[in-house]
Structures are given as structure tokens and as C-alpha cells.
Amino acid sequence: MPKINGNEIRPGNVLEHNDGLWAAVKVDHVKPGKGGAFAQVELRNLRNGSKLNERFRSADKVERVRLEQKDQQFLYEDSGMLVLMDTDTYDQVQLPSELLGDRRPFLQDGMMVVVEYYDEEALNASLPQKVTCKVVETEPVVKGQTAANSFKPAVLDNGVKVSVPPFVGQDEDIIVNTETFEYVERA
């Protein structure tokens, strides 16, 4: 595995540090008036989700790990395990639904999921950035309510609550950003 200097760490990099796999969440490069420059890095453990703040000097060497990304199709969920199919080999794998975290409700039948593997261990799964959902409950449109930044609460078919513009009504399909849980546009 390639070793990189402490000042080359970027957000999103996966590092092998303290006998664990860590993803760099936030990186601040600090140049104090006295002493050498360093990178203040916020790390998240890919196996258990714990966080760690670490200081790396430019002379420090860290192992950068490359994760293998595979596109896999979601088939169904069985007792807390997601059953996914590799679209190249048609092999089925079972992964814990905790890999998706709070984005789990946006997972739909047949959806393509990008799973990141380290050797044979699945460490992370990500959904498409935009997903189409149906509004099942929202307030009716109030005539004359045309304020530019007014939003109203809505409940989607997957149970997630989002804010939508006043012109969006019940039983309409909308596109939602799965990272920010925000309304994007009408479908």
C-alpha cells in the first residue's frame, strides 16, 4: 500500500492508522508561528463509527488504503440484512443494513448501490444522490401564499419527513437528495 506524507491527507482518504481503517472526514492545515506545519485531521473508524482527532506532521508517513468499489443491485431485506447482487458475476451477498445508516429508508427495490470493499469486507455503502419519492401527507396549498422561501412539512412514502415548497401537493412525486434529506425538484 502507498505511504503518503501527513500533509497530503485529503477529506475522503482512507488510512490505516492505529491498527484500524479510518476515513478522513475533515482536514485543517495549520501553520503555527513557531514550529512546523501540521494537518489536524478528524478521522472516522470505518468498522465501528468512532471518531478520532489526530495531528500529522509533514514528516509523518501514513498508509493510504484504496477501497474497491462495486456496483451492486438491491434485491430485498431479510431480518436486518440487505441482500445485494453483483451485476457482473450475479453473486448474491448479504450486508448489514447499518452500512447505510440514516439513509436506509431511501433504498428502493432494484436500486443500484455502490459498496466499498477492503479485501472481502464491506465497509461502506452509498445510494444514488437523488431519489424519487411520493408525498403521502402534506398541508393543502393556501392561495396567496407565494413567499419566496416558504416551505411546508411533508411525509414521504418511506416515512421520512422533508420540507417542500407550497406548490407541492399530496400524491406528487418529488426528487430528494439522499445526503442532505432536502427537496430538489418535482419528478
PDB file of C-alpha atoms in Angstrom:
ATOM      1  CA  MET A   1       0.000   0.000   0.000  1.00  0.00           C
ATOM      2  CA  PRO A   2       1.270   3.500  -0.762  1.00  0.00           C
ATOM      3  CA  LYS A   3       2.529   5.645   2.070  1.00  0.00           C
ATOM      4  CA  ILE A   4       1.743   9.344   1.964  1.00  0.00           C
ATOM      5  CA  ASN A   5       3.035  12.297   3.962  1.00  0.00           C
ATOM      6  CA  GLY A   6       0.878  13.755   6.721  1.00  0.00           C
ATOM      7  CA  ASN A   7       0.326  16.978   4.752  1.00  0.00           C
ATOM      8  CA  GLU A   8      -1.060  15.052   1.736  1.00  0.00           C
ATOM      9  CA  ILE A   9      -4.128  13.748   3.601  1.00  0.00           C
ATOM     10  CA  ARG A  10      -7.378  14.931   1.996  1.00  0.00           C
ATOM     11  CA  PRO A  11     -11.024  14.517   3.098  1.00  0.00           C
ATOM     12  CA  GLY A  12     -12.345  11.164   1.903  1.00  0.00           C
ATOM     13  CA  ASN A  13      -8.966   9.423   2.040  1.00  0.00           C
ATOM     14  CA  VAL A  14      -8.972   6.063   3.808  1.00  0.00           C
ATOM     15  CA  LEU A  15      -5.966   5.498   6.074  1.00  0.00           C
ATOM     16  CA  GLU A  16      -4.594   2.555   8.000  1.00  0.00           C
ATOM     17  CA  HIS A  17      -3.806   4.031  11.411  1.00  0.00           C
ATOM     18  CA  ASN A  18      -3.586   2.517  14.936  1.00  0.00           C
ATOM     19  CA  ASP A  19      -4.418  -0.972  13.555  1.00  0.00           C
ATOM     20  CA  GLY A  20      -7.721   0.228  12.076  1.00  0.00           C
ATOM     21  CA  LEU A  21      -9.210   1.664   8.906  1.00  0.00           C
ATOM     22  CA  TRP A  22     -10.113   5.350   9.207  1.00  0.00           C
ATOM     23  CA  ALA A  23     -11.741   7.773   6.765  1.00  0.00           C
ATOM     24  CA  ALA A  24     -10.550  11.394   6.860  1.00  0.00           C
ATOM     25  CA  VAL A  25     -13.684  13.470   7.461  1.00  0.00           C
ATOM     26  CA  LYS A  26     -12.204  16.936   7.945  1.00  0.00           C
ATOM     27  CA  VAL A  27      -8.647  18.168   7.355  1.00  0.00           C
ATOM     28  CA  ASP A  28      -7.273  21.514   8.571  1.00  0.00           C
ATOM     29  CA  HIS A  29      -3.752  22.524   7.597  1.00  0.00           C
ATOM     30  CA  VAL A  30      -2.231  24.586  10.422  1.00  0.00           C
ATOM     31  CA  LYS A  31       0.887  26.735  10.147  1.00  0.00           C
ATOM     32  CA  PRO A  32       1.707  27.970  13.650  1.00  0.00           C
ATOM     33  CA  GLY A  33       4.027  30.945  14.106  1.00  0.00           C
ATOM     34  CA  LYS A  34       6.517  28.760  15.911  1.00  0.00           C
ATOM     35  CA  GLY A  35       7.310  25.175  14.952  1.00  0.00           C
ATOM     36  CA  GLY A  36       6.481  23.144  11.859  1.00  0.00           C
ATOM     37  CA  ALA A  37       3.220  22.970   9.971  1.00  0.00           C
ATOM     38  CA  PHE A  38       0.847  20.073  10.566  1.00  0.00           C
ATOM     39  CA  ALA A  39      -2.501  18.710   9.460  1.00  0.00           C
ATOM     40  CA  GLN A  40      -5.259  18.438  12.084  1.00  0.00           C
ATOM     41  CA  VAL A  41      -7.364  15.510  10.831  1.00  0.00           C
ATOM     42  CA  GLU A  42     -10.761  14.323  12.049  1.00  0.00           C
ATOM     43  CA  LEU A  43     -10.975  10.570  11.408  1.00  0.00           C
ATOM     44  CA  ARG A  44     -13.969   8.201  11.471  1.00  0.00           C
ATOM     45  CA  ASN A  45     -13.448   4.482  12.029  1.00  0.00           C
ATOM     46  CA  LEU A  46     -14.967   2.537   9.119  1.00  0.00           C
ATOM     47  CA  ARG A  47     -15.641  -0.557  11.228  1.00  0.00           C
ATOM     48  CA  ASN A  48     -17.299   0.854  14.364  1.00  0.00           C
ATOM     49  CA  GLY A  49     -18.015   4.523  13.520  1.00  0.00           C
ATOM     50  CA  SER A  50     -15.954   6.016  16.364  1.00  0.00           C
ATOM     51  CA  LYS A  51     -14.222   9.351  15.796  1.00  0.00           C
ATOM     52  CA  LEU A  52     -10.672  10.451  16.461  1.00  0.00           C
ATOM     53  CA  ASN A  53      -8.792  13.755  16.110  1.00  0.00           C
ATOM     54  CA  GLU A  54      -5.183  13.244  15.106  1.00  0.00           C
ATOM     55  CA  ARG A  55      -2.309  15.579  14.294  1.00  0.00           C
ATOM     56  CA  PHE A  56       0.010  14.626  11.414  1.00  0.00           C
ATOM     57  CA  ARG A  57       3.254  16.475  10.696  1.00  0.00           C
ATOM     58  CA  SER A  58       4.517  16.619   7.121  1.00  0.00           C
ATOM     59  CA  ALA A  59       7.311  14.167   8.015  1.00  0.00           C
ATOM     60  CA  ASP A  60       4.816  11.564   9.322  1.00  0.00           C
ATOM     61  CA  LYS A  61       4.066   8.706   6.936  1.00  0.00           C
ATOM     62  CA  VAL A  62       0.645   7.044   6.853  1.00  0.00           C
ATOM     63  CA  GLU A  63      -0.686   4.120   4.850  1.00  0.00           C
ATOM     64  CA  ARG A  64      -3.316   5.169   2.331  1.00  0.00           C
ATOM     65  CA  VAL A  65      -5.771   2.365   1.578  1.00  0.00           C
ATOM     66  CA  ARG A  66      -7.650   2.061  -1.680  1.00  0.00           C
ATOM     67  CA  LEU A  67     -11.083   0.535  -1.339  1.00  0.00           C
ATOM     68  CA  GLU A  68     -12.570  -1.459  -4.184  1.00  0.00           C
ATOM     69  CA  GLN A  69     -15.919  -0.032  -5.283  1.00  0.00           C
ATOM     70  CA  LYS A  70     -18.539  -2.381  -6.708  1.00  0.00           C
ATOM     71  CA  ASP A  71     -21.948  -1.528  -8.137  1.00  0.00           C
ATOM     72  CA  GLN A  72     -24.493  -3.898  -6.665  1.00  0.00           C
ATOM     73  CA  GLN A  73     -28.254  -4.151  -7.102  1.00  0.00           C
ATOM     74  CA  PHE A  74     -30.529  -4.243  -4.047  1.00  0.00           C
ATOM     75  CA  LEU A  75     -32.870  -7.254  -4.145  1.00  0.00           C
ATOM     76  CA  TYR A  76     -34.594  -7.452  -0.726  1.00  0.00           C
ATOM     77  CA  GLU A  77     -34.087  -7.153   3.037  1.00  0.00           C
ATOM     78  CA  ASP A  78     -34.186 -10.161   5.346  1.00  0.00           C
ATOM     79  CA  SER A  79     -34.042  -9.746   9.155  1.00  0.00           C
ATOM     80  CA  GLY A  80     -31.794  -6.660   9.145  1.00  0.00           C
ATOM     81  CA  MET A  81     -29.585  -7.906   6.305  1.00  0.00           C
ATOM     82  CA  LEU A  82     -29.624  -6.361   2.829  1.00  0.00           C
ATOM     83  CA  VAL A  83     -29.387  -8.885   0.005  1.00  0.00           C
ATOM     84  CA  LEU A  84     -27.446  -7.383  -2.906  1.00  0.00           C
ATOM     85  CA  MET A  85     -26.455  -8.880  -6.257  1.00  0.00           C
ATOM     86  CA  ASP A  86     -23.182  -8.193  -8.033  1.00  0.00           C
ATOM     87  CA  THR A  87     -24.265  -7.168 -11.536  1.00  0.00           C
ATOM     88  CA  ASP A  88     -21.100  -8.603 -13.134  1.00  0.00           C
ATOM     89  CA  THR A  89     -20.941 -12.055 -11.540  1.00  0.00           C
ATOM     90  CA  TYR A  90     -24.582 -12.385 -10.362  1.00  0.00           C
ATOM     91  CA  ASP A  91     -23.290 -13.436  -6.917  1.00  0.00           C
ATOM     92  CA  GLN A  92     -25.577 -12.510  -4.038  1.00  0.00           C
ATOM     93  CA  VAL A  93     -24.117 -11.025  -0.850  1.00  0.00           C
ATOM     94  CA  GLN A  94     -25.712 -10.176   2.487  1.00  0.00           C
ATOM     95  CA  LEU A  95     -24.670  -6.975   4.226  1.00  0.00           C
ATOM     96  CA  PRO A  96     -25.970  -5.418   7.460  1.00  0.00           C
ATOM     97  CA  SER A  97     -28.450  -2.584   6.871  1.00  0.00           C
ATOM     98  CA  GLU A  98     -26.428  -0.417   9.314  1.00  0.00           C
ATOM     99  CA  LEU A  99     -23.987   0.233   6.435  1.00  0.00           C
ATOM    100  CA  LEU A 100     -26.490   2.761   5.059  1.00  0.00           C
ATOM    101  CA  GLY A 101     -27.168   4.421   8.405  1.00  0.00           C
ATOM    102  CA  ASP A 102     -29.959   7.017   8.367  1.00  0.00           C
ATOM    103  CA  ARG A 103     -30.202   6.855   4.533  1.00  0.00           C
ATOM    104  CA  ARG A 104     -31.734   3.340   4.774  1.00  0.00           C
ATOM    105  CA  PRO A 105     -35.367   4.498   4.120  1.00  0.00           C
ATOM    106  CA  PHE A 106     -34.367   5.775   0.656  1.00  0.00           C
ATOM    107  CA  LEU A 107     -33.313   2.300  -0.510  1.00  0.00           C
ATOM    108  CA  GLN A 108     -35.776   1.021  -3.130  1.00  0.00           C
ATOM    109  CA  ASP A 109     -36.197  -2.356  -4.856  1.00  0.00           C
ATOM    110  CA  GLY A 110     -33.797  -2.783  -7.772  1.00  0.00           C
ATOM    111  CA  MET A 111     -31.736   0.291  -6.817  1.00  0.00           C
ATOM    112  CA  MET A 112     -28.024   0.303  -7.618  1.00  0.00           C
ATOM    113  CA  VAL A 113     -25.831   0.714  -4.521  1.00  0.00           C
ATOM    114  CA  VAL A 114     -22.072   1.400  -4.541  1.00  0.00           C
ATOM    115  CA  VAL A 115     -20.410  -0.827  -1.923  1.00  0.00           C
ATOM    116  CA  GLU A 116     -16.803  -0.203  -0.860  1.00  0.00           C
ATOM    117  CA  TYR A 117     -14.769  -3.309  -0.009  1.00  0.00           C
ATOM    118  CA  TYR A 118     -11.459  -3.742   1.769  1.00  0.00           C
ATOM    119  CA  ASP A 119     -10.310  -7.237   0.726  1.00  0.00           C
ATOM    120  CA  GLU A 120     -13.631  -9.113   1.175  1.00  0.00           C
ATOM    121  CA  GLU A 121     -15.022  -6.914   3.978  1.00  0.00           C
ATOM    122  CA  ALA A 122     -17.771  -4.411   3.081  1.00  0.00           C
ATOM    123  CA  LEU A 123     -17.068  -1.140   4.888  1.00  0.00           C
ATOM    124  CA  ASN A 124     -19.387   1.411   3.329  1.00  0.00           C
ATOM    125  CA  ALA A 125     -22.412   1.619   1.045  1.00  0.00           C
ATOM    126  CA  SER A 126     -23.767   4.669  -0.738  1.00  0.00           C
ATOM    127  CA  LEU A 127     -27.039   5.344  -2.510  1.00  0.00           C
ATOM    128  CA  PRO A 128     -27.580   7.465  -5.611  1.00  0.00           C
ATOM    129  CA  GLN A 129     -27.505  11.157  -4.675  1.00  0.00           C
ATOM    130  CA  LYS A 130     -31.060  11.789  -5.903  1.00  0.00           C
ATOM    131  CA  VAL A 131     -34.069   9.505  -5.349  1.00  0.00           C
ATOM    132  CA  THR A 132     -37.702   9.845  -6.455  1.00  0.00           C
ATOM    133  CA  CYS A 133     -40.266   9.584  -3.640  1.00  0.00           C
ATOM    134  CA  LYS A 134     -44.025  10.142  -3.350  1.00  0.00           C
ATOM    135  CA  VAL A 135     -45.502  12.710  -0.944  1.00  0.00           C
ATOM    136  CA  VAL A 136     -48.144  10.887   1.139  1.00  0.00           C
ATOM    137  CA  GLU A 137     -49.027  13.644   3.597  1.00  0.00           C
ATOM    138  CA  THR A 138     -48.744  17.441   3.429  1.00  0.00           C
ATOM    139  CA  GLU A 139     -50.798  20.533   4.077  1.00  0.00           C
ATOM    140  CA  PRO A 140     -53.056  21.727   1.251  1.00  0.00           C
ATOM    141  CA  VAL A 141     -51.985  24.662  -0.899  1.00  0.00           C
ATOM    142  CA  VAL A 142     -53.036  28.002   0.592  1.00  0.00           C
ATOM    143  CA  LYS A 143     -53.982  30.515  -2.100  1.00  0.00           C
ATOM    144  CA  GLY A 144     -51.917  33.648  -1.997  1.00  0.00           C
ATOM    145  CA  GLN A 145     -49.044  32.024  -0.094  1.00  0.00           C
ATOM    146  CA  THR A 146     -46.304  32.910  -2.547  1.00  0.00           C
ATOM    147  CA  ALA A 147     -43.431  33.917  -0.283  1.00  0.00           C
ATOM    148  CA  ALA A 148     -40.165  33.011  -1.948  1.00  0.00           C
ATOM    149  CA  ASN A 149     -38.639  30.992   0.881  1.00  0.00           C
ATOM    150  CA  SER A 150     -41.705  29.424   2.461  1.00  0.00           C
ATOM    151  CA  PHE A 151     -41.633  25.659   2.879  1.00  0.00           C
ATOM    152  CA  LYS A 152     -44.134  23.293   4.455  1.00  0.00           C
ATOM    153  CA  PRO A 153     -43.593  19.886   6.111  1.00  0.00           C
ATOM    154  CA  ALA A 154     -44.318  16.723   4.141  1.00  0.00           C
ATOM    155  CA  VAL A 155     -44.132  12.983   4.857  1.00  0.00           C
ATOM    156  CA  LEU A 156     -42.813  10.735   2.085  1.00  0.00           C
ATOM    157  CA  ASP A 157     -43.896   7.178   1.223  1.00  0.00           C
ATOM    158  CA  ASN A 158     -40.826   5.853   3.100  1.00  0.00           C
ATOM    159  CA  GLY A 159     -41.738   7.711   6.328  1.00  0.00           C
ATOM    160  CA  VAL A 160     -39.058  10.406   6.012  1.00  0.00           C
ATOM    161  CA  LYS A 161     -40.118  13.983   6.814  1.00  0.00           C
ATOM    162  CA  VAL A 162     -38.870  16.742   4.492  1.00  0.00           C
ATOM    163  CA  SER A 163     -39.734  20.361   3.767  1.00  0.00           C
ATOM    164  CA  VAL A 164     -41.303  21.067   0.374  1.00  0.00           C
ATOM    165  CA  PRO A 165     -42.366  24.263  -1.432  1.00  0.00           C
ATOM    166  CA  PRO A 166     -46.032  25.278  -1.075  1.00  0.00           C
ATOM    167  CA  PHE A 167     -46.958  24.226  -4.631  1.00  0.00           C
ATOM    168  CA  VAL A 168     -46.152  20.543  -3.973  1.00  0.00           C
ATOM    169  CA  GLY A 169     -49.307  18.614  -3.140  1.00  0.00           C
ATOM    170  CA  GLN A 170     -50.208  15.196  -1.785  1.00  0.00           C
ATOM    171  CA  ASP A 171     -49.577  12.127  -4.040  1.00  0.00           C
ATOM    172  CA  GLU A 172     -46.977  14.028  -6.111  1.00  0.00           C
ATOM    173  CA  ASP A 173     -43.588  12.513  -6.956  1.00  0.00           C
ATOM    174  CA  ILE A 174     -40.592  14.602  -5.911  1.00  0.00           C
ATOM    175  CA  ILE A 175     -36.829  14.154  -6.104  1.00  0.00           C
ATOM    176  CA  VAL A 176     -34.983  14.178  -2.754  1.00  0.00           C
ATOM    177  CA  ASN A 177     -31.246  14.490  -2.080  1.00  0.00           C
ATOM    178  CA  THR A 178     -30.234  11.398  -0.040  1.00  0.00           C
ATOM    179  CA  GLU A 179     -27.255  13.143   1.575  1.00  0.00           C
ATOM    180  CA  THR A 180     -28.997  16.302   2.825  1.00  0.00           C
ATOM    181  CA  PHE A 181     -32.610  14.965   3.059  1.00  0.00           C
ATOM    182  CA  GLU A 182     -33.780  18.038   1.127  1.00  0.00           C
ATOM    183  CA  TYR A 183     -36.329  18.576  -1.655  1.00  0.00           C
ATOM    184  CA  VAL A 184     -34.620  19.058  -5.047  1.00  0.00           C
ATOM    185  CA  GLU A 185     -37.412  19.286  -7.638  1.00  0.00           C
ATOM    186  CA  ARG A 186     -40.623  17.741  -8.908  1.00  0.00           C
ATOM    187  CA  ALA A 187     -40.191  14.389 -10.597  1.00  0.00           C
TER     188      ALA A 187
END
